[in-house]
Coordinates of C-alpha atoms in Angstrom, one line a residue:
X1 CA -96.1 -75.8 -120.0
X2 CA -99.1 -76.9 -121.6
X3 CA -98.6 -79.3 -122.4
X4 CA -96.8 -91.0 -132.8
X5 CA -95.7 -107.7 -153.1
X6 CA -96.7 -106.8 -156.2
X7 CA -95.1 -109.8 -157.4
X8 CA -98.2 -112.1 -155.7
X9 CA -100.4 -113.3 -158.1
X10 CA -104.0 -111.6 -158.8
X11 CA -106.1 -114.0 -157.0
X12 CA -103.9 -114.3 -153.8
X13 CA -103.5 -110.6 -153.7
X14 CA -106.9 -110.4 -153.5
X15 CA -107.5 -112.7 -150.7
X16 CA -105.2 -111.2 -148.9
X17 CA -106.5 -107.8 -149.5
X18 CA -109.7 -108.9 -148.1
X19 CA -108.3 -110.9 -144.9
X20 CA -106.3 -107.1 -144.2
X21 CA -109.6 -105.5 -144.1
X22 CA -111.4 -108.2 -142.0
X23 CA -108.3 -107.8 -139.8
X24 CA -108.8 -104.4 -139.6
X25 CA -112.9 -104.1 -139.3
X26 CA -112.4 -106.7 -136.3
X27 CA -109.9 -104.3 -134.7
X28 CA -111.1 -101.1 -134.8
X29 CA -114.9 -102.4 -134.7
X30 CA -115.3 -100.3 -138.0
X31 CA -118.9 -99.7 -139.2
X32 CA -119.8 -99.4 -143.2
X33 CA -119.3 -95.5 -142.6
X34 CA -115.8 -96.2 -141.4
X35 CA -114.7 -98.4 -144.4
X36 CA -116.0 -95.6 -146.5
X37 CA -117.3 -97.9 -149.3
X38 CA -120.5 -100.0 -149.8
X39 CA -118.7 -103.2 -150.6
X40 CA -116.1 -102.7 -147.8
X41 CA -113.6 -103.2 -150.0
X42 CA -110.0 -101.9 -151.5
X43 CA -111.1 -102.2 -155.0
X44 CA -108.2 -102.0 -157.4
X45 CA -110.2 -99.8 -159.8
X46 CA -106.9 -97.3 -160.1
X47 CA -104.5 -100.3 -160.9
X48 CA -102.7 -98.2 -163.9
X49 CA -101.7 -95.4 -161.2
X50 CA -98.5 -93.8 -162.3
X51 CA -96.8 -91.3 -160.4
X52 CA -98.2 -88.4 -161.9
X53 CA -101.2 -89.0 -159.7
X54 CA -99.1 -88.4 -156.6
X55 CA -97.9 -85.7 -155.4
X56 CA -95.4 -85.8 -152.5
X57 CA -95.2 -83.8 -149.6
X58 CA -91.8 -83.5 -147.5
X59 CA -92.5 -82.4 -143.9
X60 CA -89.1 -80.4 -144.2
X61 CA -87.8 -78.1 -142.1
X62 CA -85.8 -74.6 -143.1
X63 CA -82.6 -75.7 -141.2
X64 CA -79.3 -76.2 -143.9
X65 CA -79.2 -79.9 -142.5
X66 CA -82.7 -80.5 -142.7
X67 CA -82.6 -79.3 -146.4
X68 CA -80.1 -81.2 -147.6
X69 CA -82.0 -84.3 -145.8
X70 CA -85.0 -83.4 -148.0
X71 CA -83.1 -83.2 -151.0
X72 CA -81.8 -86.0 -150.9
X73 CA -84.9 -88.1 -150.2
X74 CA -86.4 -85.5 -153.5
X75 CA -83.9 -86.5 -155.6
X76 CA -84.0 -90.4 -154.9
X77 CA -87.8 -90.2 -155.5
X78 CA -86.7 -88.7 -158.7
X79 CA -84.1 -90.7 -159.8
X80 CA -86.4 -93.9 -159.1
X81 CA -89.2 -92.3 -161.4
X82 CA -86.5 -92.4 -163.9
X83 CA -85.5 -96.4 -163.2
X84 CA -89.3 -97.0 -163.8
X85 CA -89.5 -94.7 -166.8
X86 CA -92.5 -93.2 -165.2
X87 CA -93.0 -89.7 -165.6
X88 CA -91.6 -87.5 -162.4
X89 CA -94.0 -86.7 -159.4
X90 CA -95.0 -83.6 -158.0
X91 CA -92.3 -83.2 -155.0
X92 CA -93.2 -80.1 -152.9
X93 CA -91.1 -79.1 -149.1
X94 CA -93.3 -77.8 -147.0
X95 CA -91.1 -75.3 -145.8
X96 CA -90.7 -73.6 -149.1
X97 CA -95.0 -73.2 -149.9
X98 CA -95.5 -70.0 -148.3
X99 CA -93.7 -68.0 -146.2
X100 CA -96.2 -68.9 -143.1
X101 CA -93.7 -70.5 -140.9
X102 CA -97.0 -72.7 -139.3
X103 CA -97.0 -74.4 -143.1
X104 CA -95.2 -77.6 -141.0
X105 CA -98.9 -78.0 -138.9
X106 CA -100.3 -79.4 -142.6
X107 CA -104.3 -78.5 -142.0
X108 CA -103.8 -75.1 -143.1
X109 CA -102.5 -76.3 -146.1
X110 CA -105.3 -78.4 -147.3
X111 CA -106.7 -75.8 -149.3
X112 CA -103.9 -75.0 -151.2
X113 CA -103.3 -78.6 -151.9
X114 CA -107.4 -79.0 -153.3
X115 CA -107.3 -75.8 -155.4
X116 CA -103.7 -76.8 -156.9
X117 CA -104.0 -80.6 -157.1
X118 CA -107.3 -81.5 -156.4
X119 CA -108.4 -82.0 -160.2
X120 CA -105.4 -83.7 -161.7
X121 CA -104.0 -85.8 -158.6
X122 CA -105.6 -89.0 -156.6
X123 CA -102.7 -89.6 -153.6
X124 CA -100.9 -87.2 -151.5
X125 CA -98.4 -89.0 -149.7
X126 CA -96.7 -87.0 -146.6
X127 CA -93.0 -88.4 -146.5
X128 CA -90.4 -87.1 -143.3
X129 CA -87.4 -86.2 -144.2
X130 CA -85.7 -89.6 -143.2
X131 CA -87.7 -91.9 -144.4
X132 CA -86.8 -94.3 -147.1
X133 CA -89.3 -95.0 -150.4
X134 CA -89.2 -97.5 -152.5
X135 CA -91.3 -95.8 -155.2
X136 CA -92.6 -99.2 -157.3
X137 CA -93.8 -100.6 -154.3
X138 CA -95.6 -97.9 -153.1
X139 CA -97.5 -97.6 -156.3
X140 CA -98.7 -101.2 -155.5
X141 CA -99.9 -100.0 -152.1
X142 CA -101.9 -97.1 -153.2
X143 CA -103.2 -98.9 -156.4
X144 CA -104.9 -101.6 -154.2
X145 CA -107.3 -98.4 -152.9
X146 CA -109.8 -96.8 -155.3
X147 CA -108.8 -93.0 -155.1
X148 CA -111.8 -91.9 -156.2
X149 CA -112.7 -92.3 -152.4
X150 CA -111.9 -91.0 -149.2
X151 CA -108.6 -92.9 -148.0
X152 CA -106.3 -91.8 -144.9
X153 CA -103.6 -94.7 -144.9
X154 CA -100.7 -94.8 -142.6
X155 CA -99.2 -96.6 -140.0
X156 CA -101.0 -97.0 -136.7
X157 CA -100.2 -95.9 -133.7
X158 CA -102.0 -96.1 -130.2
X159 CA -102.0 -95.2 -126.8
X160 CA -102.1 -97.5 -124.2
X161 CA -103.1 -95.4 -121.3
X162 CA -104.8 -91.7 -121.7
X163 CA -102.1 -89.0 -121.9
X164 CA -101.6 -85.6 -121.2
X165 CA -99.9 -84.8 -124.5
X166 CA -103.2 -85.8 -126.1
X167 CA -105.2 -84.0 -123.5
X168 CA -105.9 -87.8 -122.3
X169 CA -108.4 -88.5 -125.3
X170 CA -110.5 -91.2 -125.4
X171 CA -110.2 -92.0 -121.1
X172 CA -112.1 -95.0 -121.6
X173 CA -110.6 -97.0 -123.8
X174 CA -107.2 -95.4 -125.7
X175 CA -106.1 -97.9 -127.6
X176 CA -109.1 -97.8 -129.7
X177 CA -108.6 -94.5 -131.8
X178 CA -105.0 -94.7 -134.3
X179 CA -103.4 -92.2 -135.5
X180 CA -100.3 -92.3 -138.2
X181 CA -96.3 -92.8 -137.5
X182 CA -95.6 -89.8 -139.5
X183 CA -91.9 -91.4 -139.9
X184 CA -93.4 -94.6 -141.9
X185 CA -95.1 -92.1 -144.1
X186 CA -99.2 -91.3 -144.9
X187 CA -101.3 -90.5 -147.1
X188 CA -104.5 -88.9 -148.2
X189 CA -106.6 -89.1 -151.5
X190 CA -107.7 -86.1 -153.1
X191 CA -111.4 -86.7 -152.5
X192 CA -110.8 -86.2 -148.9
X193 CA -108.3 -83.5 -149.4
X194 CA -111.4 -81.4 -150.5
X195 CA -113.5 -82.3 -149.0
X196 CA -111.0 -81.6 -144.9
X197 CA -110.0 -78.3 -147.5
X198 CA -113.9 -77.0 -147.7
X199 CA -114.2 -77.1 -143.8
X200 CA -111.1 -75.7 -143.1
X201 CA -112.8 -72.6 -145.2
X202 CA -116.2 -72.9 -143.9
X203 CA -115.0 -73.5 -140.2
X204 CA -111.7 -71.9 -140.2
X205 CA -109.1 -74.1 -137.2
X206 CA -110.0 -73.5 -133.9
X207 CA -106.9 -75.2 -131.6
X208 CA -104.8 -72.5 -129.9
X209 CA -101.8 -75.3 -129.3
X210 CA -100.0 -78.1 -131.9
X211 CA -98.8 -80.3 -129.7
X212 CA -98.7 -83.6 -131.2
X213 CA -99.3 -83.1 -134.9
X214 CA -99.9 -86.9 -136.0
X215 CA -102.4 -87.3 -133.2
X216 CA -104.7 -83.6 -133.7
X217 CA -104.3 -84.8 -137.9
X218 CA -106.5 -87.8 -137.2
X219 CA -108.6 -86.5 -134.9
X220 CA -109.4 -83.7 -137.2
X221 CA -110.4 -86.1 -139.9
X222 CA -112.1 -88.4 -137.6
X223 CA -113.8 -85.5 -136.7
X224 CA -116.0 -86.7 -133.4
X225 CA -116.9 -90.0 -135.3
X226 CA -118.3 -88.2 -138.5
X227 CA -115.3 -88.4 -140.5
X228 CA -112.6 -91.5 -141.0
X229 CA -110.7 -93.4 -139.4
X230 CA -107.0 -94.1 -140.2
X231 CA -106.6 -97.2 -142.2
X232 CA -103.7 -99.3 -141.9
X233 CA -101.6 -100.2 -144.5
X234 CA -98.5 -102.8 -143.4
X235 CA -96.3 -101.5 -146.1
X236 CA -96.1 -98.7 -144.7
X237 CA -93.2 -99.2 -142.4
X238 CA -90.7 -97.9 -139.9
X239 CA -88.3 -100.7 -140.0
X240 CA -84.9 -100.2 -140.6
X241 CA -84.0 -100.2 -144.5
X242 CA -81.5 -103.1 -143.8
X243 CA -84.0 -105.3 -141.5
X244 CA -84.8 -108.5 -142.5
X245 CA -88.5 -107.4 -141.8
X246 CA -88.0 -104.7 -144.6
X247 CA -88.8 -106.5 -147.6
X248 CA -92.0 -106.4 -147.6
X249 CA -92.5 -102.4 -146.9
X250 CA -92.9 -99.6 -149.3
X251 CA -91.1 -97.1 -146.9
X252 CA -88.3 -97.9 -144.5
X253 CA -86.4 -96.0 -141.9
X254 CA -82.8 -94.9 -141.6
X255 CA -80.4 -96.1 -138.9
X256 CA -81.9 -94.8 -135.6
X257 CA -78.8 -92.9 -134.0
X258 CA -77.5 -89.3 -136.3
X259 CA -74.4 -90.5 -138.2
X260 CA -73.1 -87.0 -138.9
X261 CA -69.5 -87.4 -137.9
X262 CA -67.7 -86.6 -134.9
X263 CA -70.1 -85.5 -131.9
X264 CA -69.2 -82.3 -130.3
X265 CA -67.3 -81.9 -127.5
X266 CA -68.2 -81.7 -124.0
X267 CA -66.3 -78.3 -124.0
X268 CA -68.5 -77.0 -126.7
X269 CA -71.7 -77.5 -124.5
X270 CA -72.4 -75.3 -121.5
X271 CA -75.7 -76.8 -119.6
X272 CA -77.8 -74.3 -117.5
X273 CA -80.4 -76.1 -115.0
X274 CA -83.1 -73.9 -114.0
X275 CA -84.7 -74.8 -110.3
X276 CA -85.7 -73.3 -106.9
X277 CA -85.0 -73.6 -103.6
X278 CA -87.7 -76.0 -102.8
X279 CA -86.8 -78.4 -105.6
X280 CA -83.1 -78.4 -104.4
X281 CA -83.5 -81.7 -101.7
X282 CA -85.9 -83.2 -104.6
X283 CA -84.7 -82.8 -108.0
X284 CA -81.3 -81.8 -108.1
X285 CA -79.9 -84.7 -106.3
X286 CA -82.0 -87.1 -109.3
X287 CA -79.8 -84.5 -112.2
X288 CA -76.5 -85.4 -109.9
X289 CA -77.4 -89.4 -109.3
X290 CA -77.8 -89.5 -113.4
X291 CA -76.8 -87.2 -116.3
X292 CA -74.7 -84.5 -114.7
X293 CA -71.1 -86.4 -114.8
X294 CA -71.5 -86.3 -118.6
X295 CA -71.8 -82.6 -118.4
X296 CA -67.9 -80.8 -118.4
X297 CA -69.6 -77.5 -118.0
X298 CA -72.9 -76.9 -116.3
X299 CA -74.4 -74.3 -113.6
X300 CA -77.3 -74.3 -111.4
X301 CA -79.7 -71.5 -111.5
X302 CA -82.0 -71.1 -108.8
X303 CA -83.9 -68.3 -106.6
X304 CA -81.2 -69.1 -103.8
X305 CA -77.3 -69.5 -103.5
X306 CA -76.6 -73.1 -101.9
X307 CA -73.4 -73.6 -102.0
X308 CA -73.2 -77.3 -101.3
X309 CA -75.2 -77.8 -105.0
X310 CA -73.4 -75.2 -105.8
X311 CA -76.5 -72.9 -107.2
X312 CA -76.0 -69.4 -108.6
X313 CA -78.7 -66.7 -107.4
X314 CA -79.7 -64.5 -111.0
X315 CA -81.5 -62.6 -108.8
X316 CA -84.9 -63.2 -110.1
X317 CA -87.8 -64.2 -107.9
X318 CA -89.7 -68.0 -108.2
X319 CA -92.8 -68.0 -110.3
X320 CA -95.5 -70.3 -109.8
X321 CA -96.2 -70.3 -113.8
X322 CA -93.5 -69.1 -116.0
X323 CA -89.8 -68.8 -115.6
X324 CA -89.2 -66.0 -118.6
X325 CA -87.1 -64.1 -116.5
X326 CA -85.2 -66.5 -115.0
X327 CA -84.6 -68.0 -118.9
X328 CA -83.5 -64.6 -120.3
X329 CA -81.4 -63.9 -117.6
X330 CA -79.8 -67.1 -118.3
X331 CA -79.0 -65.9 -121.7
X332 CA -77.6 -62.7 -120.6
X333 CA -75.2 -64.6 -118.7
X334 CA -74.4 -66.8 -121.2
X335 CA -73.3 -64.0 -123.9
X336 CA -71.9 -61.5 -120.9
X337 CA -68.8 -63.6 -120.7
X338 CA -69.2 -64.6 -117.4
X339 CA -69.4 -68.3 -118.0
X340 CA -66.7 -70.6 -120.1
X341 CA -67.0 -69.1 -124.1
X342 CA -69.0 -72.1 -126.0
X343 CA -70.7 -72.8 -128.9
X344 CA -74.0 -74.1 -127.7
X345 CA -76.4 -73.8 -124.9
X346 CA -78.6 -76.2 -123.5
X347 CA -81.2 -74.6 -120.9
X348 CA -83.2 -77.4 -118.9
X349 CA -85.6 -78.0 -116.0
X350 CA -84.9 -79.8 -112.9
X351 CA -87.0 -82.5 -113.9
X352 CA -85.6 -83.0 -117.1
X353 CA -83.7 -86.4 -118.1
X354 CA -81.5 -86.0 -120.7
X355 CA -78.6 -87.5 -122.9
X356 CA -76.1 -85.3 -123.1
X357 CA -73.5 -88.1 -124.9
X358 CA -76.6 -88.2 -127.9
X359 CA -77.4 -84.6 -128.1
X360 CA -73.4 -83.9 -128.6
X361 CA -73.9 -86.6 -131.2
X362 CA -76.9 -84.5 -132.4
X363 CA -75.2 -81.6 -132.4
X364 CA -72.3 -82.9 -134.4
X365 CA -75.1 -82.6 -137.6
X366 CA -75.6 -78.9 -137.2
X367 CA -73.3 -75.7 -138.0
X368 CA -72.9 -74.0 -134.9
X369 CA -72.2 -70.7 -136.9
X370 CA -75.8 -70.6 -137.7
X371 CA -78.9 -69.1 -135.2
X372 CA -80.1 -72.7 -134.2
X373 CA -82.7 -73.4 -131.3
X374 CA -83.3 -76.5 -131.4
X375 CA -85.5 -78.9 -129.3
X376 CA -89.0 -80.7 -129.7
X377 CA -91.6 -78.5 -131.7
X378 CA -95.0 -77.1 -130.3
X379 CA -97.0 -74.4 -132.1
X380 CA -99.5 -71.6 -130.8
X381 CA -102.1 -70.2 -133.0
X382 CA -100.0 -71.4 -136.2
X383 CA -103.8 -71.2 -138.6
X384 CA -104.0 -67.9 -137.4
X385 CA -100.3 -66.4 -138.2
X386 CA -99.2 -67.6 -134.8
X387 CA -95.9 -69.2 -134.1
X388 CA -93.8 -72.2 -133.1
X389 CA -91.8 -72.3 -130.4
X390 CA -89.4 -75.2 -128.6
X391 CA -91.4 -76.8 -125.4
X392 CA -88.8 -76.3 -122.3
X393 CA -89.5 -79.4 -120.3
X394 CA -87.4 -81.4 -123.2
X395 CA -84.7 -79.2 -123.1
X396 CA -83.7 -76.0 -125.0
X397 CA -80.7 -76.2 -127.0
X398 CA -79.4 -73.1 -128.7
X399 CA -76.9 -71.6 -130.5
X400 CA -74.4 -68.9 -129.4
X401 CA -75.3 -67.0 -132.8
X402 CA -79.1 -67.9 -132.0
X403 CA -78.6 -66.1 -128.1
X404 CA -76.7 -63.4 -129.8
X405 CA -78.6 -62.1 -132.5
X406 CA -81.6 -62.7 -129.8
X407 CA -80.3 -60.5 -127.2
X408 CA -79.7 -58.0 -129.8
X409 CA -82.9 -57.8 -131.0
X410 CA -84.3 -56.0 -128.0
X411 CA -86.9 -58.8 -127.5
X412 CA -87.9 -60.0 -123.5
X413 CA -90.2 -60.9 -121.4
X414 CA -93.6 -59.2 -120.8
X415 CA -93.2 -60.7 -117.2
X416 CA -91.1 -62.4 -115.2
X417 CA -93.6 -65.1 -115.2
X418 CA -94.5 -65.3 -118.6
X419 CA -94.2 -68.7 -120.2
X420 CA -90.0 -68.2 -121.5
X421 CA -90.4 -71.0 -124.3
X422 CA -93.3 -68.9 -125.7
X423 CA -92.0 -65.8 -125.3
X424 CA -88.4 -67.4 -127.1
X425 CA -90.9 -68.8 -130.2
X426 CA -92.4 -65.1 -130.4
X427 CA -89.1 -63.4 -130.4
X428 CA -87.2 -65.9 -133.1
X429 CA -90.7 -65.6 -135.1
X430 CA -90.3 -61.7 -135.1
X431 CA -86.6 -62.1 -135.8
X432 CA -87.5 -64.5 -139.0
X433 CA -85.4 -67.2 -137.5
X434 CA -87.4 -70.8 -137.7
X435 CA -87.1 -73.2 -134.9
X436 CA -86.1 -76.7 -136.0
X437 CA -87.7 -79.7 -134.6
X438 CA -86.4 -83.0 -133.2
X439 CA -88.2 -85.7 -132.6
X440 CA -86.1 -86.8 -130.0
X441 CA -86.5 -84.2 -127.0
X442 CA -90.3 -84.8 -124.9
X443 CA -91.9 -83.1 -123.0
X444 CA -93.3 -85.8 -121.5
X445 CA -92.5 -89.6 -119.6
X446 CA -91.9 -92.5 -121.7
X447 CA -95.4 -93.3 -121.2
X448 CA -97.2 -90.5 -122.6
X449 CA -95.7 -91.8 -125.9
X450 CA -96.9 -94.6 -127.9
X451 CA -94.8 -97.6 -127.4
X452 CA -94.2 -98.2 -131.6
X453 CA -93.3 -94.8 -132.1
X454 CA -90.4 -94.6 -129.3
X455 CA -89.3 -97.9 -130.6
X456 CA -87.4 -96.6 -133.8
X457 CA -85.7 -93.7 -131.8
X458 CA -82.9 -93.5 -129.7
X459 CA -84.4 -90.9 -127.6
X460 CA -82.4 -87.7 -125.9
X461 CA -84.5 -86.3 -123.2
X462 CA -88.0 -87.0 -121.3
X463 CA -89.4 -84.5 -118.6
X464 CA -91.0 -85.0 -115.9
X465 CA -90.9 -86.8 -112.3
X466 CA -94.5 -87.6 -111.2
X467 CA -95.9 -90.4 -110.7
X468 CA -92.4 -92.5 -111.7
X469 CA -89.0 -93.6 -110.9
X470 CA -87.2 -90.9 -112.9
X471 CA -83.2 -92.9 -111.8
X472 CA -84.9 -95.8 -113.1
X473 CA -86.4 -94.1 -116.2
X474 CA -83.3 -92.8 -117.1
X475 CA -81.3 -95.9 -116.6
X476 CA -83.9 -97.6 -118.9
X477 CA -84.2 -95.2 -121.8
X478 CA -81.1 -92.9 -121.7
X479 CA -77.7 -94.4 -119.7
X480 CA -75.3 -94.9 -122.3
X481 CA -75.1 -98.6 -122.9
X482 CA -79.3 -98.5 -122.7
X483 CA -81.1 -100.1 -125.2
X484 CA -82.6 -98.3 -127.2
X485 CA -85.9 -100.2 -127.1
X486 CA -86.5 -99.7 -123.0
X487 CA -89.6 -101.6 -121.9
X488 CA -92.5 -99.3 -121.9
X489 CA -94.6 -100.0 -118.3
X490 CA -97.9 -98.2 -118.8
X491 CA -98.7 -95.9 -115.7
X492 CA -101.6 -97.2 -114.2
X493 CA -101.6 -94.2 -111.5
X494 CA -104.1 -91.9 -111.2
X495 CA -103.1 -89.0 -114.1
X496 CA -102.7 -85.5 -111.6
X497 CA -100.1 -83.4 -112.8
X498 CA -97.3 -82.3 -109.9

């Protein structure tokens, strides 16, 4: 398929305002434009900011888990408000402004957010739903930039080599354009907030695919070297809240790994491998040499019986493109009562790499008793009323109430060959069932992915063989006992997708 201290005194905080900048202009190789300001500077003219200037957008997600995650980040930016006897902020979830699913993709939003905060407001401050905010501080950061100007702030990320998730941007040099961690938090004044809001009207969104949100955000606002460049700001952070490096951030992270209780048992998970006969002597022996042991229940479903794999025939010819009919057929079989009764599904491709021992930890967050489908995000058309849909190279993970009230809806394939992760987006869309994102399912390598922002995860699944070592990526990045920090080796192959 198609394819991250108030505390110093005046005078030093201003000397080290100014080497931040330098740093910074001698990075990027910023002009004037790109510092938007004559005097280059972060002038403190907004130093009596209080909160009612900000207004806070979760990136939260409809899923029970994922709103109580966002409630309880709400209600401790709330309750610190309170501690600072500052009037309460404006706290919004995304998933709650409209009832366009594609609210999660942001730039669609920007006019709402001019028209209803663009007189009243400077800052607004996009927050995930784990990320940790230390509210005083944060007023400090945003206080040292005059919000009367353009400002995008965040933490930068990079990529070391051009990438197919990012269409392989900027071939010649990728380092050089940064785009924001969303987890450390970013933000965007109001000035540039209307002014991203009255292009959006005047040149409505063109992109047919959200892929990588943080990435196509900044490159919207860069807009082909018209428009700004990110700025960093290092208190913005994604250390861990306990890290001795944390003091100094405004935002922090959580514990990497999902501390939800018990993980759910290998019995609960039945694991369905989608191949072909011509991948059998290529792929299927990298699933056996790495994850399949940790699988209790699992079933190989090709366009052949072999029975020394073994592989089940469904009886639905190889496509070349998409594998919708293979996918639905899958979960037919799955709900029929042919295979062992359990309470989730995980669908993958032959060339996935996966965790199953961390997505049965996952799992262990979400009610099974709910339609999930659950995986890594992409959308389609989403400023046109389009839909999101769960990429299949990172794995597909549903369920059973999710399969069943699918099947019952009537909803298939167009074609056999019809993209099936697509098609699945379109029919959960239609059935008013929201997918829920993880960031820890890719569609790509490790090295498609910005070497910072896998560094606070602990990562379930890559996809993908070509042009690596996939036993040795998976011993690196997802063997139990890995760290979770693997060495990142940029591919300096030439990029041709097998």
């Amino acid at each position: 398929m198609l394819p991250n201290n108030l505390n110093t005194g005046p005078r030093v905080a201003r000397y080290l305002i100014f080497l931040s900048f330098f740093h910074y202009n001698l990075v990027t190789g910023s002009s004037k434009k790109d510092l938007q300001s004559d005097d280059a500077m972060n002038v403190a003219s907004n130093s009596q900011l209080d909160l009612r200037q900000i207004v806070f957008g979760i990136q939260s997600q409809s899923n029970s888990l994922h709103v109580q995650r966002a409630e309880r980040l709400r209600a401790s930016l709330l309750q610190q408000a309170t501690d600072l006897t500052e009037n309460p902020p404006v706290v919004l979830f995304l998933h709650t402004l409209s009832d366009n699913e594609g609210d999660w993709s942001i730039l669609p939003m920007l006019p709402h957010f001019s028209k209803t905060f663009g007189k009243n407001s400077s800052w607004l401050v996009f927050l995930e739903e784990d990320t940790n905010v230390k509210v005083g501080e944060l007023l400090g950061v945003l206080a040292k930039f005059d919000g009367t100007k353009e400002w995008f702030l965040g933490k930068p990320l990079h990529d070391e080599e051009s990438t197919i998730i990012h269409h392989y941007a900027f071939a010649e040099n990728p380092p050089q354009f940064k785009y924001p961690d969303f987890s450390a938090g970013w933000a965007l004044s109001l000035p540039l907030v209307r002014r991203l809001a009255d292009r959006i009207r005047d040149e409505p969104l063109k992109s047919d695919f959200t892929i990588d949100l943080k990435h196509e955000v900044a490159l919207y606002i860069w807009n082909q070297g018209q428009g700004l460049r990110l700025t960093a700001v290092p208190e913005l952070c994604t250390e861990l809240q306990d890290s001795p490096r944390a003091p100094h951030c405004a935002t922090t992270l959580s514990a990497p790994a999902p501390a939800c209780g018990e993980a759910v048992g290998k019995e609960d998970v039945f694991v369905a491998v989608k191949t072909c006969q011509k991948f059998h002597t290529e792929r299927v022996p990298v699933v056996k040499e790495t994850w399949e042991q940790e699988a209790s229940l699992l079933e190989y479903y090709s366009d052949y019986a072999d029975p020394s794999i073994p592989t089940i025939n469904l009886g639905v010819p190889n496509t070349e493109r998409g594998h919708c009919g293979k996918t639905f057929a899958i979960l037919k079989q799955f709900a029929s009562g042919a295979v062992p009764v359990t309470k989730w599904l995980i669908i993958v491709d032959d060339d996935t790499l996966i965790s199953l021992p961390r997505l049965r930890a996952l799992l262990g967050c979400y009610d099974a008793s709910e339609p999930v489908c659950l995986g890594e995000r992409y959308g389609y058309g989403l400023s046109q009323g389009g839909y999101s849909y769960i990429t299949g190279g990172g794995g597909m993970v549903f369920s059973r109430e999710a399969v069943l009230q699918l099947l019952q809806s009537g909803c298939k394939c167009y074609s056999d060959d019809a993209p099936d992760d697509m098609v699945l987006g379109m029919c959960f869309n239609a059935l008013g069932l929201a997918v829920t994102h993880s960031p820890l399912f890719h569609q790509a390598r490790p090295e498609d992915y910005a070497r910072d922002y896998l560094s606070h995860q602990v990562p379930i699944s890559f996809h993908k063989h070509w042009n690596i070592d996939p036993v040795a990526v998976f011993n690196s990045w997802l063997r139990e006992g890995a760290p979770t920090t693997a060495p990142h080796q940029p591919d300096k192959t030439p990029k041709t997708e097998l």
